[in-house]
Coordinates of C-alpha atoms in Angstrom, one line a residue:
F1 CA 4.6 131.7 65.8
H2 CA 2.9 135.1 67.0
V3 CA -0.6 134.3 67.4
V4 CA -3.0 137.7 66.5
K5 CA -6.4 137.1 67.8
P6 CA -9.5 138.8 66.5
K7 CA -9.8 141.6 69.1
Q8 CA -6.1 142.7 68.4
V9 CA -6.8 143.0 64.6
R10 CA -9.8 145.1 65.2
D11 CA -8.1 147.5 67.2
R12 CA -5.4 147.7 65.4
L13 CA -7.6 148.5 62.4
L14 CA -9.5 151.3 64.3
A15 CA -5.9 152.7 65.2
I16 CA -5.0 153.1 61.8
E17 CA -8.5 154.5 60.5
A18 CA -7.9 157.1 63.4
D19 CA -4.8 157.9 62.3
K20 CA -5.8 158.2 58.7
R21 CA -8.4 160.2 59.7
K22 CA -6.1 162.6 61.8
G23 CA -3.6 162.5 58.5
D24 CA -6.8 163.9 56.2
A25 CA -7.2 166.5 58.6
M26 CA -3.7 168.1 58.6
L27 CA -3.7 167.8 54.6
A28 CA -2.7 171.1 52.5
P29 CA -5.8 173.1 51.3
R30 CA -7.1 172.3 47.5
H31 CA -6.4 168.4 48.6
H32 CA -10.2 167.2 49.0
V33 CA -11.2 169.1 45.8
K34 CA -8.1 168.4 43.5
T35 CA -8.4 164.5 44.2
F36 CA -12.4 164.8 43.4
L37 CA -11.7 166.9 40.3
N38 CA -9.1 164.1 39.1
A39 CA -10.3 160.8 40.0
G40 CA -14.0 161.4 41.6
H41 CA -14.6 160.3 45.5
S42 CA -15.0 156.9 46.1
H43 CA -17.8 155.0 47.9
H44 CA -15.9 154.9 51.6
D45 CA -16.0 159.0 51.8
E46 CA -19.5 159.5 50.5
D47 CA -20.3 161.5 54.2
R48 CA -17.3 163.6 53.9
P49 CA -17.8 167.0 52.5
I50 CA -15.7 167.8 49.3
A51 CA -15.1 171.7 50.0
D52 CA -12.1 173.7 50.3
L53 CA -10.8 177.2 50.7
F54 CA -8.8 178.7 47.5
P55 CA -7.1 182.1 48.8
H56 CA -5.8 183.6 45.7
C57 CA -8.7 183.3 42.2
T58 CA -10.2 185.2 39.9
V59 CA -14.0 184.5 39.0
L60 CA -15.2 185.6 35.5
F61 CA -19.0 186.1 34.8
C62 CA -20.2 186.5 31.3
D63 CA -23.7 186.6 29.7
L64 CA -24.9 186.9 26.5
A65 CA -26.8 190.6 26.1
G66 CA -30.0 190.7 23.8
F67 CA -30.1 186.9 24.1
T68 CA -33.8 186.9 25.7
A69 CA -35.8 188.9 22.7
W70 CA -33.2 186.8 20.2
S71 CA -34.4 183.7 21.6
S72 CA -38.0 184.7 21.5
T73 CA -38.2 184.2 17.8
R74 CA -36.4 181.3 16.9
E75 CA -36.7 177.5 17.5
P76 CA -35.3 175.4 20.1
A77 CA -33.0 173.6 18.1
Q78 CA -31.6 177.1 16.9
V79 CA -31.4 178.4 20.4
F80 CA -29.2 175.4 21.6
L81 CA -27.2 175.6 18.4
L82 CA -26.1 179.1 19.5
L83 CA -25.2 178.3 23.2
Q84 CA -23.4 175.3 21.9
T85 CA -21.5 176.8 19.6
V86 CA -20.3 179.8 21.3
Y87 CA -19.7 177.9 24.8
Q88 CA -18.0 174.9 22.9
N89 CA -15.4 178.0 21.6
F90 CA -15.3 179.2 25.1
D91 CA -14.2 175.6 26.5
I92 CA -11.2 175.4 23.4
I93 CA -10.0 179.1 25.0
A94 CA -10.1 178.0 28.8
K95 CA -8.3 174.6 28.0
R96 CA -5.3 176.6 26.2
R97 CA -5.3 179.3 28.6
R98 CA -5.6 176.8 31.8
V99 CA -8.7 178.4 33.0
F100 CA -11.2 176.0 34.8
K101 CA -14.8 176.5 33.5
V102 CA -17.1 175.6 36.1
E103 CA -20.4 175.8 34.4
T104 CA -23.1 177.5 32.0
I105 CA -26.1 178.5 33.7
G106 CA -28.8 179.4 30.6
D107 CA -26.8 181.6 28.3
S108 CA -24.4 182.7 31.3
Y109 CA -20.6 181.4 31.6
L110 CA -18.7 181.3 34.6
A111 CA -15.0 180.4 34.6
V112 CA -12.3 180.7 37.6
T113 CA -8.3 180.8 37.7
G114 CA -6.5 180.0 40.9
L115 CA -7.8 176.6 41.5
P116 CA -7.7 173.5 41.7
E117 CA -4.0 174.4 41.5
P118 CA -2.7 177.8 42.4
Q119 CA -1.8 180.2 39.6
A120 CA 0.4 183.2 40.6
Q121 CA -0.5 185.1 37.3
H122 CA -4.4 184.1 38.2
A123 CA -5.8 187.7 37.0
T124 CA -3.7 188.2 33.9
I125 CA -4.8 184.6 32.6
M126 CA -8.3 185.4 33.3
A127 CA -8.0 188.9 31.5
K128 CA -6.2 187.2 28.2
F129 CA -9.2 184.4 28.3
A130 CA -12.2 187.0 28.4
W131 CA -10.2 189.0 25.5
D132 CA -10.1 185.8 23.9
C133 CA -13.4 184.9 24.2
Y134 CA -14.8 188.2 23.4
I135 CA -13.0 188.6 20.1
R136 CA -14.2 184.7 19.6
L137 CA -17.5 185.6 19.9
G138 CA -18.0 188.3 17.1
E139 CA -16.3 185.9 14.7
V140 CA -18.6 183.0 15.9
L141 CA -21.6 185.0 15.8
K142 CA -20.8 186.3 12.1
E143 CA -20.5 182.6 11.1
L144 CA -23.7 181.8 12.9
E145 CA -25.4 184.6 10.8
V146 CA -26.2 182.2 7.8
S147 CA -28.0 179.3 9.4
L148 CA -29.3 181.2 12.5
G149 CA -30.4 185.1 10.7
P150 CA -28.8 188.0 10.3
D151 CA -29.9 189.9 13.7
T152 CA -27.6 187.1 15.1
G153 CA -24.8 189.5 14.9
D154 CA -26.3 192.1 16.7
L155 CA -25.8 189.7 20.1
S156 CA -23.0 190.6 22.2
M157 CA -21.7 189.9 25.7
R158 CA -21.2 191.6 29.0
F159 CA -18.2 190.2 31.0
G160 CA -17.4 190.6 34.6
M161 CA -14.1 189.6 36.6
H162 CA -13.3 190.0 40.5
S163 CA -10.4 188.7 42.3
G164 CA -10.5 187.3 45.9
S165 CA -10.8 184.1 48.2
V166 CA -13.0 181.2 46.8
T167 CA -14.6 178.3 48.4
A168 CA -15.2 175.6 46.2
G169 CA -16.6 172.4 46.7
V170 CA -19.5 169.7 45.6
L171 CA -22.6 170.0 46.2
K172 CA -23.5 165.8 46.7
G173 CA -26.9 164.2 45.5
D174 CA -28.6 162.6 42.6
R175 CA -26.5 165.1 40.3
A176 CA -23.4 165.9 42.2
R177 CA -22.3 169.8 41.2
F178 CA -19.0 171.5 41.3
Q179 CA -19.8 175.0 42.4
L180 CA -18.0 178.2 43.9
F181 CA -19.2 180.3 46.8
G182 CA -18.2 183.2 48.8
D183 CA -18.4 187.1 48.3
T184 CA -15.4 187.0 45.3
V185 CA -18.1 185.3 43.4
N186 CA -21.4 187.6 44.0
T187 CA -19.0 190.3 43.3
A188 CA -17.7 189.1 40.0
A189 CA -21.6 188.7 39.4
R190 CA -22.1 192.0 40.2
M191 CA -19.1 193.3 37.7
E192 CA -21.0 191.4 34.7
S193 CA -24.6 192.7 35.6
T194 CA -23.4 196.6 35.7
S195 CA -21.2 196.1 32.6
F196 CA -22.1 197.1 29.2
K197 CA -23.2 195.5 26.2
G198 CA -19.5 194.8 24.3
K199 CA -17.7 195.5 27.4
I200 CA -15.3 193.5 30.3
Q201 CA -15.6 195.3 33.7
V202 CA -13.1 194.4 36.3
S203 CA -13.2 195.2 39.6
E204 CA -10.4 197.5 41.7
A205 CA -9.4 194.5 43.1
T206 CA -8.0 192.9 40.0
A207 CA -7.1 195.9 38.5
H208 CA -4.7 196.3 41.1
I209 CA -3.2 192.7 40.7
L210 CA -3.1 193.5 36.8
I211 CA -1.5 196.9 37.6
K212 CA 0.8 195.3 40.3
A213 CA 2.0 192.5 37.1
G214 CA 2.8 195.3 34.7
R215 CA -0.9 195.2 33.0
G216 CA -2.1 198.8 33.4
T217 CA -2.2 199.8 30.1
W218 CA -5.2 197.1 29.5
L219 CA -7.3 199.1 32.0
T220 CA -9.0 202.2 31.6
P221 CA -11.1 203.7 34.7
R222 CA -14.8 203.8 34.2
E223 CA -16.0 207.2 34.6
D224 CA -19.9 206.8 36.1
A225 CA -20.0 205.1 39.5
V226 CA -21.1 201.9 39.9
V227 CA -23.5 200.8 42.2
A228 CA -23.7 197.5 43.0
K229 CA -26.4 195.6 45.0
G230 CA -25.5 194.7 48.3
K231 CA -21.8 196.6 47.6
G232 CA -22.4 200.0 47.1
T233 CA -20.8 202.0 45.2
M234 CA -17.4 200.6 43.6
K235 CA -14.9 201.9 41.3
T236 CA -14.5 199.7 38.4
Y237 CA -12.0 199.7 35.2
W238 CA -12.8 198.5 31.6
L239 CA -10.2 196.0 30.0
A240 CA -8.8 195.9 26.6
I241 CA -6.1 194.2 25.7
K242 CA -3.1 196.0 24.0
S243 CA -0.3 195.0 22.1
K244 CA 3.6 196.0 22.5
N245 CA 2.6 199.0 20.3
N246 CA -0.2 200.3 22.5
E247 CA -2.7 199.1 19.8
F248 CA -5.5 197.2 20.6
E249 CA -4.7 193.4 19.3
S250 CA -8.4 193.1 17.8
E251 CA -11.1 195.8 16.8
E252 CA -12.1 198.0 20.0
L253 CA -14.9 197.0 22.3
S254 CA -18.1 198.6 21.4
T255 CA -18.5 202.1 22.9
S256 CA -20.2 202.5 26.1
I257 CA -24.1 203.5 26.3
S258 CA -23.3 206.9 27.4
Q259 CA -21.0 207.6 24.3
S260 CA -23.5 205.6 22.0
V261 CA -26.8 208.1 23.2
R262 CA -24.3 211.2 21.8
T263 CA -23.3 209.3 18.4
D264 CA -24.1 211.5 15.8
A265 CA -26.2 210.8 12.5
L266 CA -23.1 209.7 10.1
D267 CA -22.3 207.0 12.9
V268 CA -25.8 205.6 13.1
S269 CA -26.1 205.5 9.5
H270 CA -22.6 203.6 9.3
R271 CA -24.1 201.2 11.7
M272 CA -27.3 200.6 9.6
D273 CA -25.2 200.2 6.7
L274 CA -23.4 197.7 8.7
K275 CA -26.2 195.7 9.5
E276 CA -27.6 196.2 5.8
R277 CA -24.6 194.8 4.5
R278 CA -24.4 191.6 6.7
L279 CA -28.2 191.3 5.4
V280 CA -27.5 191.6 1.9
D281 CA -24.7 188.7 2.6
W282 CA -27.0 186.7 4.4
V283 CA -29.8 186.7 1.4
A284 CA -26.6 186.0 -1.1
E285 CA -25.7 182.9 0.7
I286 CA -29.0 181.5 0.9
L287 CA -29.5 182.3 -2.8
L288 CA -26.4 180.6 -3.8
D289 CA -27.5 177.6 -1.8
H290 CA -31.1 177.2 -3.7
I291 CA -28.9 177.9 -7.0
K292 CA -26.8 174.7 -6.4
K293 CA -29.7 172.7 -5.5
V294 CA -31.3 173.9 -8.7
I295 CA -27.9 172.8 -10.7
I296 CA -27.7 169.4 -9.0
V297 CA -31.6 168.8 -9.8
Q298 CA -30.9 169.8 -13.2
R299 CA -27.7 167.6 -13.8
R300 CA -29.8 164.6 -12.2
C301 CA -32.7 165.1 -14.9
G302 CA -30.6 165.0 -17.9
T303 CA -31.1 166.7 -21.0
G304 CA -35.0 166.0 -21.0
A305 CA -37.4 166.6 -24.0
P306 CA -37.8 170.0 -25.4
G307 CA -40.0 172.1 -23.2
S308 CA -38.6 170.4 -20.1
M309 CA -37.0 171.9 -17.2
N310 CA -33.8 172.4 -18.8
E311 CA -35.3 174.8 -21.6
D312 CA -37.2 176.9 -18.8
I313 CA -33.7 177.2 -16.6
E314 CA -31.6 178.5 -19.6
Y315 CA -31.4 182.1 -19.8
K316 CA -29.5 184.7 -21.9
A317 CA -29.1 188.2 -20.8
P318 CA -29.6 191.0 -24.0
E319 CA -26.5 191.8 -25.4
D320 CA -23.9 194.1 -23.3
Q321 CA -26.3 193.5 -20.3
I322 CA -26.5 191.1 -17.1
C323 CA -29.1 190.0 -15.6
L324 CA -28.9 192.8 -12.9
D325 CA -29.6 195.3 -15.8
E326 CA -33.1 194.6 -16.0
V327 CA -33.9 194.6 -12.1
M328 CA -36.3 197.7 -11.5
D329 CA -36.3 199.5 -8.3

Protein backbone atom coordinates (compact mmCIF):
# COMPACT_ATOMS: atom_id res chain seq x y z
CA PHE A 1 0.00 0.00 0.00
CA HIS A 2 1.12 3.52 -0.75
CA VAL A 3 1.08 5.69 2.38
CA VAL A 4 -0.01 9.32 1.92
CA LYS A 5 1.39 11.60 4.60
CA PRO A 6 -0.61 14.60 5.93
CA LYS A 7 1.88 17.06 4.37
CA GLN A 8 1.41 15.44 0.95
CA VAL A 9 -2.36 15.72 1.27
CA ARG A 10 -2.06 19.40 2.18
CA ASP A 11 0.26 20.14 -0.73
CA ARG A 12 -1.99 18.31 -3.14
CA LEU A 13 -5.07 20.24 -1.95
CA LEU A 14 -3.21 23.53 -2.33
CA ALA A 15 -2.18 22.58 -5.87
CA ILE A 16 -5.78 21.71 -6.79
CA GLU A 17 -6.99 25.03 -5.40
CA ALA A 18 -4.30 26.92 -7.37
CA ASP A 19 -5.31 25.13 -10.59
CA LYS A 20 -8.94 25.95 -9.90
CA ARG A 21 -8.17 29.66 -9.49
CA LYS A 22 -6.20 29.71 -12.76
CA GLY A 23 -9.12 28.07 -14.51
CA ASP A 24 -11.59 30.60 -13.07
CA ALA A 25 -9.47 33.46 -14.36
CA MET A 26 -9.62 32.03 -17.89
CA LEU A 27 -13.38 31.44 -17.91
CA ALA A 28 -15.39 33.12 -20.63
CA PRO A 29 -17.18 36.43 -19.88
CA ARG A 30 -20.59 36.22 -18.22
CA HIS A 31 -19.55 33.15 -16.19
CA HIS A 32 -19.68 34.74 -12.74
CA VAL A 33 -22.81 36.82 -13.34
CA LYS A 34 -24.63 33.99 -15.09
CA THR A 35 -23.78 31.55 -12.30
CA PHE A 36 -24.95 33.99 -9.65
CA LEU A 37 -28.25 34.69 -11.45
CA ASN A 38 -28.94 31.01 -12.02
CA ALA A 39 -27.95 29.58 -8.64
CA GLY A 40 -26.70 32.35 -6.39
CA HIS A 41 -23.22 32.53 -4.88
CA SER A 42 -22.05 30.05 -2.28
CA HIS A 43 -20.21 30.80 0.91
CA HIS A 44 -16.77 29.74 -0.37
CA ASP A 45 -16.58 32.63 -2.90
CA GLU A 46 -17.98 35.44 -0.77
CA ASP A 47 -14.81 37.52 -1.29
CA ARG A 48 -14.71 37.12 -5.06
CA PRO A 49 -16.27 39.98 -7.08
CA ILE A 50 -19.27 39.02 -9.19
CA ALA A 51 -18.96 41.22 -12.28
CA ASP A 52 -18.53 40.81 -16.04
CA LEU A 53 -18.35 42.94 -19.17
CA PHE A 54 -21.07 42.40 -21.76
CA PRO A 55 -20.03 44.03 -25.07
CA HIS A 56 -23.37 44.06 -26.93
CA CYS A 57 -26.38 45.27 -24.95
CA THR A 58 -29.32 47.66 -25.17
CA VAL A 59 -30.42 49.47 -22.02
CA LEU A 60 -33.89 50.93 -21.47
CA PHE A 61 -34.99 53.51 -18.92
CA CYS A 62 -38.64 54.55 -18.58
CA ASP A 63 -40.26 56.95 -16.15
CA LEU A 64 -43.87 57.87 -15.38
CA ALA A 65 -44.53 61.47 -16.49
CA GLY A 66 -46.79 63.41 -14.13
CA PHE A 67 -46.38 60.86 -11.34
CA THR A 68 -45.08 63.29 -8.69
CA ALA A 69 -48.08 65.62 -8.95
CA TRP A 70 -50.51 62.70 -9.20
CA SER A 71 -49.08 60.86 -6.17
CA SER A 72 -49.19 64.02 -4.01
CA THR A 73 -53.01 63.79 -3.93
CA ARG A 74 -53.23 60.03 -3.31
CA GLU A 75 -53.07 57.69 -0.35
CA PRO A 76 -49.90 55.55 -0.06
CA ALA A 77 -51.88 52.40 -0.88
CA GLN A 78 -53.16 53.98 -4.11
CA VAL A 79 -49.64 54.99 -5.14
CA PHE A 80 -48.34 51.48 -4.65
CA LEU A 81 -51.36 49.99 -6.42
CA LEU A 82 -50.53 52.04 -9.51
CA LEU A 83 -46.81 51.20 -9.53
CA GLN A 84 -47.38 47.55 -8.73
CA THR A 85 -50.00 47.10 -11.44
CA VAL A 86 -47.99 48.90 -14.12
CA TYR A 87 -44.68 47.20 -13.42
CA GLN A 88 -46.15 43.75 -12.94
CA ASN A 89 -47.53 44.07 -16.46
CA PHE A 90 -44.11 45.19 -17.68
CA ASP A 91 -42.55 42.14 -15.99
CA ILE A 92 -44.92 39.84 -17.87
CA ILE A 93 -43.95 41.48 -21.17
CA ALA A 94 -40.25 41.26 -20.25
CA LYS A 95 -40.54 37.54 -19.63
CA ARG A 96 -42.29 37.02 -22.95
CA ARG A 97 -39.75 39.13 -24.87
CA ARG A 98 -36.73 37.67 -23.03
CA VAL A 99 -35.78 41.04 -21.59
CA PHE A 100 -33.83 41.18 -18.34
CA LYS A 101 -35.44 43.44 -15.74
CA VAL A 102 -32.76 45.02 -13.57
CA GLU A 103 -34.79 47.01 -11.03
CA THR A 104 -37.39 49.66 -10.35
CA ILE A 105 -36.33 52.91 -8.70
CA GLY A 106 -39.35 54.85 -7.51
CA ASP A 107 -41.49 55.32 -10.62
CA SER A 108 -38.61 54.41 -12.97
CA TYR A 109 -38.07 51.03 -14.64
CA LEU A 110 -34.67 49.73 -15.84
CA ALA A 111 -34.22 46.78 -18.21
CA VAL A 112 -31.49 45.41 -20.48
CA THR A 113 -31.05 42.93 -23.33
CA GLY A 114 -27.83 41.12 -24.25
CA LEU A 115 -27.12 39.68 -20.80
CA PRO A 116 -26.62 37.33 -19.07
CA GLU A 117 -26.92 35.44 -22.37
CA PRO A 118 -25.80 37.24 -25.56
CA GLN A 119 -28.63 38.22 -27.92
CA ALA A 120 -27.77 39.10 -31.51
CA GLN A 121 -31.03 41.06 -31.89
CA HIS A 122 -30.76 42.87 -28.56
CA ALA A 123 -31.82 46.27 -29.99
CA THR A 124 -34.81 44.84 -31.88
CA ILE A 125 -35.96 42.87 -28.85
CA MET A 126 -35.76 45.95 -26.64
CA ALA A 127 -37.58 48.11 -29.19
CA LYS A 128 -40.48 45.64 -29.28
CA PHE A 129 -40.49 45.49 -25.49
CA ALA A 130 -40.65 49.29 -25.18
CA TRP A 131 -43.51 49.50 -27.68
CA ASP A 132 -45.45 46.71 -25.95
CA CYS A 133 -45.02 48.50 -22.61
CA TYR A 134 -46.21 51.78 -24.11
CA ILE A 135 -49.38 50.15 -25.46
CA ARG A 136 -50.06 48.17 -22.29
CA LEU A 137 -49.53 51.25 -20.11
CA GLY A 138 -52.43 53.05 -21.79
CA GLU A 139 -54.70 50.06 -21.22
CA VAL A 140 -53.70 49.68 -17.56
CA LEU A 141 -54.18 53.37 -16.78
CA LYS A 142 -57.66 53.29 -18.26
CA GLU A 143 -58.52 50.23 -16.17
CA LEU A 144 -57.27 51.97 -13.02
CA GLU A 145 -59.29 55.15 -13.57
CA VAL A 146 -62.32 53.69 -11.78
CA SER A 147 -60.42 53.03 -8.54
CA LEU A 148 -57.78 55.77 -8.69
CA GLY A 149 -59.63 58.67 -10.34
CA PRO A 150 -60.06 59.96 -13.91
CA ASP A 151 -56.82 61.97 -13.90
CA THR A 152 -54.96 58.65 -13.72
CA GLY A 153 -55.54 58.38 -17.46
CA ASP A 154 -53.56 61.58 -17.97
CA LEU A 155 -50.36 59.89 -16.81
CA SER A 156 -47.92 58.77 -19.46
CA MET A 157 -44.34 57.58 -19.74
CA ARG A 158 -41.02 58.69 -21.20
CA PHE A 159 -38.78 55.99 -22.70
CA GLY A 160 -35.08 56.12 -23.53
CA MET A 161 -32.81 53.51 -25.17
CA HIS A 162 -29.09 53.24 -25.94
CA SER A 163 -26.86 50.38 -27.09
CA GLY A 164 -23.26 49.53 -26.22
CA SER A 165 -21.11 47.66 -23.74
CA VAL A 166 -22.28 47.22 -20.16
CA THR A 167 -20.54 46.17 -16.96
CA ALA A 168 -22.93 44.12 -14.83
CA GLY A 169 -22.32 42.87 -11.35
CA VAL A 170 -23.56 42.29 -7.85
CA LEU A 171 -22.90 44.79 -5.07
CA LYS A 172 -22.63 42.59 -2.00
CA GLY A 173 -23.73 43.51 1.46
CA ASP A 174 -26.71 43.10 3.74
CA ARG A 175 -28.96 43.54 0.69
CA ALA A 176 -27.05 42.42 -2.38
CA ARG A 177 -28.14 44.19 -5.58
CA PHE A 178 -27.56 43.36 -9.22
CA GLN A 179 -26.57 46.57 -11.01
CA LEU A 180 -25.41 47.94 -14.35
CA PHE A 181 -22.52 50.36 -14.82
CA GLY A 182 -20.89 52.25 -17.66
CA ASP A 183 -21.39 54.96 -20.24
CA THR A 184 -24.12 52.97 -22.01
CA VAL A 185 -26.28 53.08 -18.88
CA ASN A 186 -25.69 56.82 -18.41
CA THR A 187 -26.55 57.58 -22.03
CA ALA A 188 -29.75 55.51 -21.84
CA ALA A 189 -30.74 57.56 -18.79
CA ARG A 190 -30.12 60.76 -20.80
CA MET A 191 -32.32 59.42 -23.61
CA GLU A 192 -35.15 59.02 -21.10
CA SER A 193 -34.71 62.37 -19.36
CA THR A 194 -34.64 64.30 -22.66
CA SER A 195 -37.56 62.39 -24.17
CA PHE A 196 -41.15 63.66 -24.28
CA LYS A 197 -44.27 62.36 -22.58
CA GLY A 198 -45.57 59.38 -24.52
CA LYS A 199 -42.41 59.08 -26.62
CA ILE A 200 -39.74 56.40 -27.09
CA GLN A 201 -36.40 58.05 -27.82
CA VAL A 202 -33.43 56.03 -29.08
CA SER A 203 -29.82 57.05 -29.52
CA GLU A 204 -27.99 57.10 -32.85
CA ALA A 205 -26.11 53.95 -31.85
CA THR A 206 -29.34 52.03 -31.27
CA ALA A 207 -30.87 53.50 -34.44
CA HIS A 208 -27.93 52.24 -36.54
CA ILE A 209 -28.37 48.72 -35.17
CA LEU A 210 -32.12 48.79 -35.91
CA ILE A 211 -31.54 50.11 -39.45
CA LYS A 212 -28.96 47.38 -40.08
CA ALA A 213 -31.55 44.83 -38.89
CA GLY A 214 -34.07 46.15 -41.43
CA ARG A 215 -36.14 48.10 -38.88
CA GLY A 216 -35.55 51.56 -40.29
CA THR A 217 -39.29 52.16 -40.83
CA TRP A 218 -39.70 52.21 -37.06
CA LEU A 219 -37.56 55.33 -36.75
CA THR A 220 -38.23 59.04 -37.26
CA PRO A 221 -35.34 61.50 -36.80
CA ARG A 222 -35.98 64.01 -34.03
CA GLU A 223 -36.04 67.48 -35.54
CA ASP A 224 -34.63 69.50 -32.65
CA ALA A 225 -31.16 68.92 -31.26
CA VAL A 226 -30.81 67.08 -27.97
CA VAL A 227 -28.33 68.48 -25.48
CA ALA A 228 -27.65 65.79 -22.89
CA LYS A 229 -25.73 66.46 -19.69
CA GLY A 230 -22.18 65.17 -20.03
CA LYS A 231 -22.78 64.10 -23.66
CA GLY A 232 -23.18 67.38 -25.54
CA THR A 233 -25.40 67.63 -28.64
CA MET A 234 -26.77 64.28 -29.78
CA LYS A 235 -28.73 63.10 -32.81
CA THR A 236 -31.66 60.94 -31.72
CA TYR A 237 -34.72 59.23 -33.16
CA TRP A 238 -38.32 58.57 -32.16
CA LEU A 239 -39.40 54.92 -32.22
CA ALA A 240 -42.85 53.77 -33.30
CA ILE A 241 -43.29 50.20 -34.54
CA LYS A 242 -45.26 49.81 -37.75
CA SER A 243 -46.89 46.78 -39.31
CA LYS A 244 -46.19 45.39 -42.79
CA ASN A 245 -48.78 47.78 -44.21
CA ASN A 246 -46.69 50.68 -42.88
CA GLU A 247 -49.41 51.51 -40.36
CA PHE A 248 -48.95 51.79 -36.63
CA GLU A 249 -49.76 48.56 -34.84
CA SER A 250 -51.79 50.62 -32.38
CA GLU A 251 -52.60 54.27 -31.85
CA GLU A 252 -49.73 56.67 -32.57
CA LEU A 253 -47.56 58.03 -29.82
CA SER A 254 -48.65 61.37 -28.47
CA THR A 255 -47.39 64.43 -30.38
CA SER A 256 -44.27 66.23 -29.22
CA ILE A 257 -44.33 69.32 -27.01
CA SER A 258 -43.48 71.60 -29.92
CA GLN A 259 -46.40 70.23 -31.90
CA SER A 260 -48.72 70.55 -28.92
CA VAL A 261 -47.96 74.27 -28.67
CA ARG A 262 -49.26 74.75 -32.22
CA THR A 263 -52.38 72.65 -31.67
CA ASP A 264 -55.51 74.53 -32.74
CA ALA A 265 -58.63 75.07 -30.66
CA LEU A 266 -60.46 72.14 -32.25
CA ASP A 267 -57.79 69.67 -31.05
CA VAL A 268 -57.86 71.18 -27.56
CA SER A 269 -61.64 70.83 -27.50
CA HIS A 270 -61.34 67.23 -28.65
CA ARG A 271 -58.93 66.40 -25.83
CA MET A 272 -61.23 68.03 -23.31
CA ASP A 273 -64.14 65.97 -24.66
CA LEU A 274 -62.10 62.80 -24.13
CA LYS A 275 -61.25 63.80 -20.57
CA GLU A 276 -64.88 64.66 -19.78
CA ARG A 277 -65.96 61.34 -21.26
CA ARG A 278 -63.54 59.50 -18.96
CA LEU A 279 -64.89 61.50 -16.02
CA VAL A 280 -68.48 60.57 -16.92
CA ASP A 281 -67.49 56.90 -17.26
CA TRP A 282 -65.78 57.04 -13.87
CA VAL A 283 -68.82 58.61 -12.16
CA ALA A 284 -71.14 56.14 -13.88
CA GLU A 285 -69.06 53.21 -12.63
CA ILE A 286 -69.17 54.52 -9.06
CA LEU A 287 -72.93 55.16 -9.29
CA LEU A 288 -73.51 51.68 -10.65
CA ASP A 289 -71.52 50.20 -7.79
CA HIS A 290 -73.66 52.09 -5.24
CA ILE A 291 -76.88 51.00 -6.97
CA LYS A 292 -75.76 47.37 -6.75
CA LYS A 293 -75.16 47.82 -3.02
CA VAL A 294 -78.62 49.36 -2.55
CA ILE A 295 -80.22 46.43 -4.38
CA ILE A 296 -78.33 43.93 -2.22
CA VAL A 297 -79.48 45.71 0.97
CA GLN A 298 -83.05 45.83 -0.34
CA ARG A 299 -83.11 42.11 -1.05
CA ARG A 300 -81.64 41.23 2.33
CA CYS A 301 -84.17 43.41 4.16
CA GLY A 302 -87.11 41.61 2.57
CA THR A 303 -90.51 43.16 1.76
CA GLY A 304 -90.87 44.91 5.14
CA ALA A 305 -93.85 46.84 6.50
CA PRO A 306 -95.63 49.79 4.81
CA GLY A 307 -93.44 52.86 4.86
CA SER A 308 -90.25 50.76 5.02
CA MET A 309 -87.18 51.28 2.87
CA ASN A 310 -88.63 49.14 0.08
CA GLU A 311 -91.42 51.64 -0.59
CA ASP A 312 -88.99 54.56 -0.51
CA ILE A 313 -86.75 52.95 -3.14
CA GLU A 314 -89.56 52.25 -5.62
CA TYR A 315 -89.75 54.84 -8.38
CA LYS A 316 -92.05 55.26 -11.38
CA ALA A 317 -91.30 57.85 -14.03
CA PRO A 318 -94.16 59.90 -15.54
CA GLU A 319 -95.82 58.43 -18.59
CA ASP A 320 -93.67 58.55 -21.77
CA GLN A 321 -90.68 59.79 -19.81
CA ILE A 322 -87.59 58.44 -18.12
CA CYS A 323 -85.97 59.67 -14.92
CA LEU A 324 -83.32 61.65 -16.83
CA ASP A 325 -86.04 63.76 -18.46
CA GLU A 326 -86.72 65.30 -15.05
CA VAL A 327 -83.13 66.49 -14.59
CA MET A 328 -82.81 70.25 -14.92
CA ASP A 329 -79.57 72.03 -15.94
